């Protein structure tokens, strides 16, 4: 579908207000709707406060993206929306605001919990072709969304600060519950979905009792494992934040630019943890508990997850090693980073440092998918496991089937002949168009029915310890039997 010029407006009644959006022909787009109070001033580092729709709302332009450094070109560059602490906005794309109660896909963006925006994922084709309502959601990033300051003050409002970005997502789901029917969606049929940090967010929502009942299905594309506790990032922050007062006071009074600069010095480590207040279940417990409650899980990873991060590191071996350094402990699942790395070296004695780090990235995303899919099937609703293997054409094909490579296929950005968004690593060809049609249709069937099977797919069974068949997203689509057998047996020996 060719996107239309934004020259027609539409107004609909929502809650106690009126929302003006864009009539784009086959869909209506509502951009930049505030779902929570601005998390600034007294609300910095505090839980989000839901804002219902009241009065007249202009939803014809994108809202701010969360405060962040400029994204590298390898990650799509800078998208629409100004970076700002006042960032709790969402976008709604719907075939019609007609009370039809369509299934809802709530997409949570990735970006290592430090980058990205809901504005980077246009959903016109996905919504129109499949009669779905698609909501894309912003949340606080980096220190502002995931810095654990709970030990700096006795105020209970700071208890969940290590996951207030996840609390933002829960608040967005509450907004969807309250208002999505006015946009033609079904509040009782919401699928939470995301990629990378967005997929870790999905698993965090499964692990959060506060989110129970706000969604019916879950899809996680390339999730890493959850850390068992927040990292003490505050101790890394203090040396870089000038002033003589208590650290929390300095954090609350610093301007946004200063916090971003300090965050850059503190490095990675935000998000993806069990804090005991907002996220309370392990990933395995979450997959089991939610499956038993009737929530199916579609989950997977890509063949060459690490290559994009190698590119972000400038293909520098030492920088890439630094980026990789925190991952082995998570992949080890409690066995210890040293034992895990020793197992890799034993299995691949000829691999150099970069080759080993590429394997670590792959397994950081692959092991949670394999384990969670099996657990979900064992406990009821079922888990479907995929692996994306279509080599990319960006960067001269150097990245292979890289991290985030499946996003353009999920949203079917290959439809029509217009310009494709930044998160597109493949050329538009007859093969990629056909694959995008098939995969986006499978995603839509999962959103609609809880089962991705149907036209265009080979028979794709639930993944289990008794049936380890996996959908390989390639041209053509195929089913492989237990492609992770060797790595899976090595992981089990670590337990």
Short mmCIF file of C-alpha atoms in Angstrom, two decimals:
data_model
loop_
_atom_site.label_atom_id
_atom_site.label_comp_id
_atom_site.label_asym_id
_atom_site.label_seq_id
_atom_site.Cartn_x
_atom_site.Cartn_y
_atom_site.Cartn_z
CA UNK A 1 0.00 0.00 0.00
CA UNK A 2 1.28 3.48 -0.87
CA UNK A 3 1.00 5.90 2.05
CA UNK A 4 -1.31 8.83 1.37
CA UNK A 5 -0.46 12.46 1.93
CA UNK A 6 -1.52 13.65 5.36
CA UNK A 7 -4.21 16.05 4.16
CA UNK A 8 -7.41 14.72 5.77
CA UNK A 9 -8.30 14.93 9.42
CA UNK A 10 -10.79 13.00 11.52
CA UNK A 11 -12.20 13.55 15.00
CA UNK A 12 -13.56 10.83 17.27
CA UNK A 13 -15.06 10.77 20.74
CA UNK A 14 -12.73 9.10 23.25
CA UNK A 15 -13.50 8.90 26.96
CA UNK A 16 -14.47 12.38 28.07
CA UNK A 17 -12.77 14.06 25.14
CA UNK A 18 -12.34 14.37 21.40
CA UNK A 19 -9.23 13.17 19.60
CA UNK A 20 -8.24 14.56 16.20
CA UNK A 21 -6.16 12.30 13.97
CA UNK A 22 -5.28 11.64 10.36
CA UNK A 23 -7.50 9.92 7.80
CA UNK A 24 -4.90 8.09 5.72
CA UNK A 25 -7.40 6.27 3.52
CA UNK A 26 -7.45 2.62 4.54
CA UNK A 27 -6.57 3.46 8.14
CA UNK A 28 -6.87 6.24 10.67
CA UNK A 29 -3.70 7.35 12.44
CA UNK A 30 -3.64 9.00 15.84
CA UNK A 31 -0.16 10.17 16.79
CA UNK A 32 1.32 11.45 20.01
CA UNK A 33 -1.50 10.78 22.47
CA UNK A 34 -0.39 11.36 26.05
CA UNK A 35 -1.20 8.31 28.23
CA UNK A 36 0.45 9.45 31.47
CA UNK A 37 1.39 12.67 33.19
CA UNK A 38 4.78 14.11 32.20
CA UNK A 39 7.38 12.21 34.31
CA UNK A 40 9.29 15.38 35.11
CA UNK A 41 9.94 17.56 38.15
CA UNK A 42 8.50 15.85 41.21
CA UNK A 43 7.66 12.77 39.10
CA UNK A 44 11.26 12.11 38.00
CA UNK A 45 12.25 8.59 39.15
CA UNK A 46 8.69 8.05 40.42
CA UNK A 47 5.90 5.76 39.17
CA UNK A 48 3.88 6.89 36.13
CA UNK A 49 0.49 8.52 36.66
CA UNK A 50 -2.22 7.46 34.19
CA UNK A 51 -3.84 10.30 32.25
CA UNK A 52 -7.30 9.54 30.82
CA UNK A 53 -8.43 11.32 27.65
CA UNK A 54 -10.27 14.53 28.41
CA UNK A 55 -10.99 17.64 26.37
CA UNK A 56 -9.68 18.17 22.86
CA UNK A 57 -6.55 16.20 21.92
CA UNK A 58 -4.48 16.94 18.82
CA UNK A 59 -3.13 13.59 17.62
CA UNK A 60 -1.93 14.66 14.17
CA UNK A 61 1.81 14.74 14.91
CA UNK A 62 4.21 12.49 16.77
CA UNK A 63 4.97 13.18 20.41
CA UNK A 64 8.41 13.41 21.97
CA UNK A 65 10.66 10.38 22.10
CA UNK A 66 12.30 9.56 25.44
CA UNK A 67 15.43 11.51 26.32
CA UNK A 68 18.35 9.79 24.58
CA UNK A 69 21.54 10.27 22.64
CA UNK A 70 21.27 10.32 18.83
CA UNK A 71 20.90 6.81 17.42
CA UNK A 72 23.70 5.43 15.22
CA UNK A 73 22.92 5.12 11.52
CA UNK A 74 23.24 1.35 11.94
CA UNK A 75 20.16 1.58 14.18
CA UNK A 76 18.10 3.60 11.76
CA UNK A 77 19.37 7.08 12.68
CA UNK A 78 17.17 9.74 14.26
CA UNK A 79 13.44 9.24 13.76
CA UNK A 80 10.50 11.60 14.27
CA UNK A 81 9.85 13.27 17.61
CA UNK A 82 12.12 15.42 19.77
CA UNK A 83 14.02 13.72 22.62
CA UNK A 84 12.62 14.90 25.95
CA UNK A 85 11.88 13.68 29.47
CA UNK A 86 8.22 14.46 28.74
CA UNK A 87 7.86 11.35 26.58
CA UNK A 88 4.90 9.22 27.67
CA UNK A 89 2.99 9.20 24.39
CA UNK A 90 1.52 6.45 22.23
CA UNK A 91 0.31 6.12 18.63
CA UNK A 92 -2.81 4.29 17.41
CA UNK A 93 -3.34 2.99 13.87
CA UNK A 94 -6.80 1.55 13.20
CA UNK A 95 -8.88 0.54 10.16
CA UNK A 96 -11.86 2.39 11.66
CA UNK A 97 -13.09 3.87 14.92
CA UNK A 98 -16.40 2.05 14.61
CA UNK A 99 -16.83 -0.08 17.72
CA UNK A 100 -15.93 -3.29 15.88
CA UNK A 101 -13.67 -4.55 18.72
CA UNK A 102 -10.74 -5.65 16.59
CA UNK A 103 -7.74 -7.49 18.06
CA UNK A 104 -5.07 -5.09 19.30
CA UNK A 105 -1.30 -5.38 18.84
CA UNK A 106 0.63 -3.29 21.38
CA UNK A 107 4.21 -2.87 20.11
CA UNK A 108 7.05 -1.99 22.50
CA UNK A 109 10.16 -0.64 20.82
CA UNK A 110 13.70 -1.85 21.36
CA UNK A 111 17.00 -0.01 21.67
CA UNK A 112 18.91 -1.47 24.65
CA UNK A 113 16.60 0.44 27.04
CA UNK A 114 18.49 3.60 26.07
CA UNK A 115 17.39 4.39 22.50
CA UNK A 116 14.35 4.25 20.24
CA UNK A 117 10.76 5.39 20.05
CA UNK A 118 7.24 4.28 19.26
CA UNK A 119 7.40 6.73 16.37
CA UNK A 120 9.85 4.55 14.44
CA UNK A 121 7.30 1.80 13.63
CA UNK A 122 4.66 2.87 11.10
CA UNK A 123 1.86 0.31 11.14
CA UNK A 124 -0.34 1.35 8.21
CA UNK A 125 0.13 -1.82 6.17
CA UNK A 126 -0.02 -4.24 9.11
CA UNK A 127 -3.25 -2.70 10.41
CA UNK A 128 -5.00 -2.31 7.05
CA UNK A 129 -4.14 -5.69 5.55
CA UNK A 130 -5.10 -7.64 8.67
CA UNK A 131 -7.93 -5.55 10.19
CA UNK A 132 -5.96 -4.97 13.40
CA UNK A 133 -5.57 -2.02 15.72
CA UNK A 134 -1.85 -1.35 16.31
CA UNK A 135 -0.61 0.72 19.25
CA UNK A 136 3.05 1.71 19.56
CA UNK A 137 4.22 2.88 22.98
CA UNK A 138 6.95 5.12 24.39
CA UNK A 139 8.47 4.60 27.83
CA UNK A 140 11.23 6.21 29.87
CA UNK A 141 14.72 5.04 28.92
CA UNK A 142 18.15 4.79 30.50
CA UNK A 143 18.65 6.30 33.95
CA UNK A 144 15.30 8.06 33.84
CA UNK A 145 13.41 4.80 33.39
CA UNK A 146 15.62 2.12 34.90
CA UNK A 147 18.04 3.57 37.46
CA UNK A 148 17.60 1.81 40.80
CA UNK A 149 17.47 4.61 43.36
CA UNK A 150 15.47 2.57 45.88
CA UNK A 151 18.41 2.38 48.26
CA UNK A 152 18.87 6.15 48.31
CA UNK A 153 15.58 7.06 49.99
CA UNK A 154 13.00 5.34 52.19
CA UNK A 155 10.11 6.72 50.11
CA UNK A 156 8.18 3.70 48.76
CA UNK A 157 7.63 5.53 45.47
CA UNK A 158 11.26 4.73 44.58
CA UNK A 159 10.91 1.00 45.32
CA UNK A 160 10.29 0.08 41.69
CA UNK A 161 12.62 2.64 40.11
CA UNK A 162 14.74 -0.10 38.51
CA UNK A 163 11.73 -0.85 36.32
CA UNK A 164 9.72 2.36 36.07
CA UNK A 165 10.10 2.08 32.29
CA UNK A 166 8.16 -1.19 32.56
CA UNK A 167 5.64 0.57 34.82
CA UNK A 168 5.19 3.09 32.00
CA UNK A 169 4.28 0.21 29.68
CA UNK A 170 1.79 -1.14 32.22
CA UNK A 171 0.22 2.32 32.39
CA UNK A 172 -0.05 2.35 28.58
CA UNK A 173 -1.84 -1.01 28.78
CA UNK A 174 -4.23 0.49 31.34
CA UNK A 175 -4.89 3.36 28.92
CA UNK A 176 -5.57 0.81 26.17
CA UNK A 177 -7.97 -1.03 28.49
CA UNK A 178 -9.86 2.19 29.14
CA UNK A 179 -9.89 3.76 25.68
CA UNK A 180 -9.08 1.39 22.82
CA UNK A 181 -12.73 0.44 22.21
CA UNK A 182 -13.30 4.02 21.01
CA UNK A 183 -10.61 3.39 18.35
CA UNK A 184 -12.27 0.18 17.12
CA UNK A 185 -10.19 -2.17 19.30
CA UNK A 186 -11.03 -4.90 21.79
CA UNK A 187 -9.60 -4.17 25.27
CA UNK A 188 -9.99 -7.85 26.14
CA UNK A 189 -7.90 -9.03 23.17
CA UNK A 190 -4.53 -7.27 23.41
CA UNK A 191 -1.26 -8.85 22.29
CA UNK A 192 1.93 -7.40 23.77
CA UNK A 193 4.85 -7.60 21.36
CA UNK A 194 8.31 -6.16 20.91
CA UNK A 195 11.86 -6.70 19.70
CA UNK A 196 15.16 -6.70 21.63
CA UNK A 197 14.63 -4.43 24.67
CA UNK A 198 10.99 -4.43 23.58
CA UNK A 199 10.97 -8.23 23.77
CA UNK A 200 12.66 -8.10 27.18
CA UNK A 201 9.89 -5.68 28.11
CA UNK A 202 7.30 -8.24 26.99
CA UNK A 203 8.93 -10.89 29.17
CA UNK A 204 9.11 -8.37 32.02
CA UNK A 205 5.37 -7.74 31.65
CA UNK A 206 4.76 -11.50 31.79
CA UNK A 207 6.84 -11.43 34.98
CA UNK A 208 4.90 -8.53 36.50
CA UNK A 209 1.73 -9.27 38.49
CA UNK A 210 0.64 -5.66 37.98
CA UNK A 211 0.25 -6.36 34.25
CA UNK A 212 -1.80 -9.55 34.65
CA UNK A 213 -5.14 -9.28 32.90
CA UNK A 214 -4.10 -6.38 30.66
CA UNK A 215 -3.13 -8.62 27.69
CA UNK A 216 -4.19 -11.94 26.19
CA UNK A 217 -1.18 -13.00 24.07
CA UNK A 218 2.54 -12.26 23.89
CA UNK A 219 5.21 -12.12 21.16
CA UNK A 220 8.90 -11.61 21.94
CA UNK A 221 11.39 -11.12 19.09
CA UNK A 222 15.00 -11.52 20.29
CA UNK A 223 14.66 -11.21 24.04
CA UNK A 224 17.66 -11.45 26.28
CA UNK A 225 17.48 -13.05 29.70
CA UNK A 226 16.40 -11.11 32.79
CA UNK A 227 19.07 -10.30 35.36
CA UNK A 228 18.23 -11.70 38.82
CA UNK A 229 18.53 -8.27 40.47
CA UNK A 230 19.14 -4.63 39.50
CA UNK A 231 22.72 -3.66 38.79
CA UNK A 232 24.05 -1.08 41.23
CA UNK A 233 24.37 1.58 38.55
CA UNK A 234 23.98 4.35 41.14
CA UNK A 235 27.49 3.66 42.42
CA UNK A 236 28.80 4.10 38.88
CA UNK A 237 26.85 7.31 38.47
CA UNK A 238 27.98 9.11 41.64
CA UNK A 239 31.59 9.81 40.63
CA UNK A 240 30.38 11.52 37.44
CA UNK A 241 27.69 13.74 38.99
CA UNK A 242 29.11 16.90 40.55
CA UNK A 243 27.81 18.48 43.76
CA UNK A 244 27.97 17.94 47.50
CA UNK A 245 24.40 16.97 48.39
CA UNK A 246 22.94 13.47 48.64
CA UNK A 247 23.09 11.56 45.36
CA UNK A 248 19.29 11.39 44.94
CA UNK A 249 18.99 15.17 45.32
CA UNK A 250 21.69 15.67 42.69
CA UNK A 251 19.95 13.19 40.36
CA UNK A 252 16.59 14.92 40.82
CA UNK A 253 17.97 18.42 40.25
CA UNK A 254 20.33 17.71 37.33
CA UNK A 255 19.23 18.78 33.88
CA UNK A 256 18.48 16.16 31.25
CA UNK A 257 21.67 16.76 29.26
CA UNK A 258 23.77 16.20 32.37
CA UNK A 259 21.97 12.93 33.13
CA UNK A 260 22.50 11.72 29.55
CA UNK A 261 26.20 12.55 29.79
CA UNK A 262 26.50 10.69 33.09
CA UNK A 263 24.55 7.78 31.64
CA UNK A 264 27.02 7.56 28.77
CA UNK A 265 29.88 7.31 31.25
CA UNK A 266 28.06 4.68 33.32
CA UNK A 267 27.62 2.48 30.24
CA UNK A 268 25.15 -0.37 29.68
CA UNK A 269 23.23 -2.13 32.43
CA UNK A 270 19.79 -0.53 32.44
CA UNK A 271 16.59 -2.56 32.30
CA UNK A 272 15.90 -6.26 32.03
CA UNK A 273 16.02 -7.18 35.70
CA UNK A 274 13.90 -8.69 38.46
CA UNK A 275 13.51 -5.90 41.02
CA UNK A 276 11.01 -7.58 43.37
CA UNK A 277 8.49 -4.75 43.17
CA UNK A 278 7.36 -4.43 39.54
CA UNK A 279 9.05 -7.47 38.00
CA UNK A 280 8.84 -10.31 40.51
CA UNK A 281 8.90 -13.59 38.54
CA UNK A 282 11.82 -15.24 36.80
CA UNK A 283 11.47 -15.61 33.04
CA UNK A 284 10.73 -19.32 33.41
CA UNK A 285 8.13 -18.64 36.10
CA UNK A 286 6.59 -15.94 33.92
CA UNK A 287 6.29 -18.21 30.87
CA UNK A 288 4.79 -20.97 33.00
CA UNK A 289 2.40 -18.80 35.01
CA UNK A 290 1.04 -16.84 32.07
CA UNK A 291 0.71 -19.93 29.85
CA UNK A 292 -1.27 -21.64 32.59
CA UNK A 293 -3.47 -18.54 32.64
CA UNK A 294 -4.17 -18.98 28.91
CA UNK A 295 -1.58 -16.60 27.41
CA UNK A 296 0.19 -18.14 24.37
CA UNK A 297 3.73 -17.09 23.48
CA UNK A 298 5.33 -16.61 20.05
CA UNK A 299 9.08 -16.18 20.48
CA UNK A 300 12.32 -16.45 18.54
CA UNK A 301 15.65 -14.96 17.55
CA UNK A 302 17.83 -14.36 14.51
CA UNK A 303 20.68 -16.43 13.14
CA UNK A 304 23.31 -13.67 13.33
CA UNK A 305 22.25 -11.58 16.32
CA UNK A 306 25.71 -10.30 17.16
CA UNK A 307 26.75 -8.79 13.85
CA UNK A 308 24.76 -5.57 14.32
CA UNK A 309 26.43 -4.94 17.67
CA UNK A 310 29.81 -5.66 16.11
CA UNK A 311 28.99 -2.96 13.55
CA UNK A 312 27.90 -0.55 16.31
CA UNK A 313 31.29 -1.16 17.93
CA UNK A 314 32.91 -0.03 14.70
CA UNK A 315 34.12 -3.60 14.08
CA UNK A 316 36.71 -2.91 16.79
CA UNK A 317 37.56 -6.14 18.64
CA UNK A 318 38.23 -4.57 22.05
CA UNK A 319 35.12 -2.36 21.95
CA UNK A 320 33.01 -5.33 20.88
CA UNK A 321 34.47 -7.36 23.76
CA UNK A 322 33.47 -4.57 26.14
CA UNK A 323 29.91 -4.53 24.74
CA UNK A 324 29.74 -8.29 25.21
CA UNK A 325 31.24 -8.45 28.70
CA UNK A 326 27.99 -8.40 30.71
CA UNK A 327 26.21 -11.07 28.64
CA UNK A 328 27.92 -14.37 29.62
CA UNK A 329 26.64 -14.15 33.20
CA UNK A 330 23.07 -13.81 31.92
CA UNK A 331 23.39 -16.61 29.35
CA UNK A 332 24.91 -18.89 32.00
CA UNK A 333 21.65 -18.83 33.94
CA UNK A 334 23.30 -18.97 37.35
CA UNK A 335 26.13 -21.32 36.38
CA UNK A 336 28.62 -18.47 36.23
CA UNK A 337 30.20 -16.62 33.33
CA UNK A 338 33.52 -18.46 33.58
CA UNK A 339 31.91 -21.90 33.24
CA UNK A 340 29.81 -20.74 30.31
CA UNK A 341 32.75 -19.22 28.45
CA UNK A 342 34.83 -22.33 29.12
CA UNK A 343 32.06 -24.44 27.58
CA UNK A 344 32.11 -22.24 24.48
CA UNK A 345 35.88 -22.52 24.20
CA UNK A 346 35.74 -26.30 24.57
CA UNK A 347 33.10 -26.53 21.85
CA UNK A 348 34.85 -24.08 19.52
CA UNK A 349 38.59 -24.24 20.28
CA UNK A 350 39.60 -22.48 17.06
CA UNK A 351 37.30 -19.46 17.51
CA UNK A 352 39.02 -16.11 18.06
CA UNK A 353 37.75 -13.45 20.46
CA UNK A 354 35.38 -11.82 17.98
CA UNK A 355 33.95 -15.14 16.80
CA UNK A 356 33.36 -16.16 20.42
CA UNK A 357 31.66 -12.87 21.21
CA UNK A 358 29.39 -13.29 18.20
CA UNK A 359 28.38 -16.69 19.60
CA UNK A 360 27.69 -15.12 23.01
CA UNK A 361 25.33 -12.58 21.44
CA UNK A 362 23.53 -15.30 19.52
CA UNK A 363 23.05 -17.41 22.64
CA UNK A 364 22.07 -14.41 24.77
CA UNK A 365 19.01 -14.09 22.54
CA UNK A 366 18.56 -17.75 21.60
CA UNK A 367 18.56 -19.47 24.99
CA UNK A 368 15.62 -17.48 26.46
CA UNK A 369 13.60 -18.19 23.32
CA UNK A 370 14.25 -21.93 23.39
CA UNK A 371 13.64 -22.27 27.12
CA UNK A 372 10.55 -20.02 27.26
CA UNK A 373 8.83 -21.65 24.27
CA UNK A 374 9.21 -25.11 25.82
CA UNK A 375 7.96 -23.92 29.21
CA UNK A 376 4.96 -22.18 27.64
CA UNK A 377 3.94 -25.36 25.83
CA UNK A 378 4.45 -27.50 28.92
CA UNK A 379 2.11 -25.34 31.00
CA UNK A 380 -0.86 -24.94 28.71
CA UNK A 381 -1.39 -22.22 26.11
CA UNK A 382 1.72 -23.11 24.12
CA UNK A 383 4.84 -21.54 22.72
CA UNK A 384 5.88 -21.29 19.06
CA UNK A 385 9.61 -20.96 18.33
CA UNK A 386 11.08 -19.34 15.21
CA UNK A 387 14.50 -18.46 13.88
CA UNK A 388 14.98 -15.70 11.31
CA UNK A 389 17.67 -16.70 8.78
CA UNK A 390 17.21 -14.52 5.68
CA UNK A 391 20.56 -12.77 5.04
CA UNK A 392 20.32 -8.99 4.94
CA UNK A 393 21.51 -6.88 2.03
CA UNK A 394 22.38 -3.72 4.00
CA UNK A 395 26.07 -2.88 4.51
CA UNK A 396 26.94 -4.99 1.51
CA UNK A 397 25.44 -8.08 3.12
CA UNK A 398 28.06 -8.05 5.90
CA UNK A 399 25.56 -8.52 8.73
CA UNK A 400 23.85 -11.73 7.66
CA UNK A 401 20.47 -12.42 9.32
CA UNK A 402 21.16 -9.71 11.86
CA UNK A 403 19.50 -8.49 15.03
CA UNK A 404 16.30 -6.56 14.20
CA UNK A 405 16.31 -7.90 10.65
CA UNK A 406 12.84 -9.43 11.05
CA UNK A 407 11.09 -6.18 12.09
CA UNK A 408 10.43 -5.00 8.53
CA UNK A 409 8.82 -8.37 7.81
CA UNK A 410 6.67 -8.25 10.94
CA UNK A 411 5.26 -4.84 9.95
CA UNK A 412 5.37 -5.67 6.21
CA UNK A 413 7.21 -2.51 5.24
CA UNK A 414 7.95 -4.14 1.87
CA UNK A 415 4.35 -3.61 0.71
CA UNK A 416 3.89 -1.00 -2.00
CA UNK A 417 6.81 0.98 -3.37
CA UNK A 418 7.31 3.83 -0.90
CA UNK A 419 10.37 4.58 1.20
CA UNK A 420 10.99 2.00 3.92
CA UNK A 421 11.68 2.95 7.57
CA UNK A 422 15.12 2.85 9.13
CA UNK A 423 14.82 -0.60 10.70
CA UNK A 424 14.98 -2.26 7.26
CA UNK A 425 18.04 -4.32 6.40
CA UNK A 426 16.80 -6.02 3.21
CA UNK A 427 16.12 -4.78 -0.31
CA UNK A 428 12.57 -4.84 -1.62
CA UNK A 429 12.38 -7.79 -4.04
CA UNK A 430 9.72 -10.27 -5.08
CA UNK A 431 11.13 -12.73 -2.52
CA UNK A 432 11.18 -10.28 0.39
CA UNK A 433 7.69 -9.04 -0.48
CA UNK A 434 6.37 -12.61 -0.48
CA UNK A 435 8.12 -13.47 2.78
CA UNK A 436 6.86 -10.29 4.45
CA UNK A 437 3.30 -11.05 3.34
CA UNK A 438 3.53 -14.58 4.77
CA UNK A 439 5.21 -13.63 8.07
CA UNK A 440 3.12 -10.54 8.82
CA UNK A 441 0.00 -12.61 8.10
CA UNK A 442 1.20 -15.28 10.54
CA UNK A 443 1.81 -12.61 13.19
CA UNK A 444 -1.68 -11.23 12.56
CA UNK A 445 -3.23 -14.70 12.90
CA UNK A 446 -1.46 -15.11 16.23
CA UNK A 447 -2.78 -11.72 17.36
CA UNK A 448 -6.27 -12.72 16.21
CA UNK A 449 -6.47 -16.36 17.33
CA UNK A 450 -3.44 -17.23 19.47
CA UNK A 451 -2.15 -19.60 16.75
CA UNK A 452 0.07 -18.39 13.86
CA UNK A 453 -0.70 -21.31 11.54
CA UNK A 454 -2.53 -20.82 8.26
CA UNK A 455 -2.10 -20.01 4.59
CA UNK A 456 1.49 -19.42 3.49
CA UNK A 457 3.10 -21.32 6.38
CA UNK A 458 4.26 -24.92 6.63
CA UNK A 459 2.65 -26.70 9.57
CA UNK A 460 4.24 -25.10 12.64
CA UNK A 461 3.62 -27.04 15.85
CA UNK A 462 4.03 -25.78 19.39
CA UNK A 463 7.63 -26.21 20.54
CA UNK A 464 8.21 -28.70 23.35
CA UNK A 465 10.77 -31.13 24.75
CA UNK A 466 8.92 -33.82 22.79
CA UNK A 467 8.60 -31.86 19.53
CA UNK A 468 11.41 -29.43 18.83
CA UNK A 469 10.30 -28.29 15.40
CA UNK A 470 11.13 -24.65 14.66
CA UNK A 471 9.89 -22.29 11.95
CA UNK A 472 12.82 -20.93 9.95
CA UNK A 473 11.96 -17.57 8.42
CA UNK A 474 13.84 -17.67 5.15
CA UNK A 475 12.99 -17.82 1.48
CA UNK A 476 11.29 -20.23 1.32
CA UNK A 477 9.84 -20.70 4.82
CA UNK A 478 10.58 -24.12 6.25
CA UNK A 479 10.42 -26.22 9.41
CA UNK A 480 13.68 -27.49 10.94
CA UNK A 481 13.91 -30.14 13.65
CA UNK A 482 15.89 -29.05 16.73
CA UNK A 483 18.41 -26.67 15.11
CA UNK A 484 19.60 -25.75 18.62
CA UNK A 485 20.40 -29.31 19.73
CA UNK A 486 24.16 -28.86 20.17
CA UNK A 487 23.94 -25.56 22.04
CA UNK A 488 20.96 -26.76 24.08
CA UNK A 489 22.84 -29.81 25.35
CA UNK A 490 25.79 -27.61 26.31
CA UNK A 491 23.45 -25.28 28.23
CA UNK A 492 21.91 -28.21 30.08
CA UNK A 493 25.36 -29.38 31.18
CA UNK A 494 25.87 -26.00 32.86
CA UNK A 495 22.84 -26.49 35.12
#
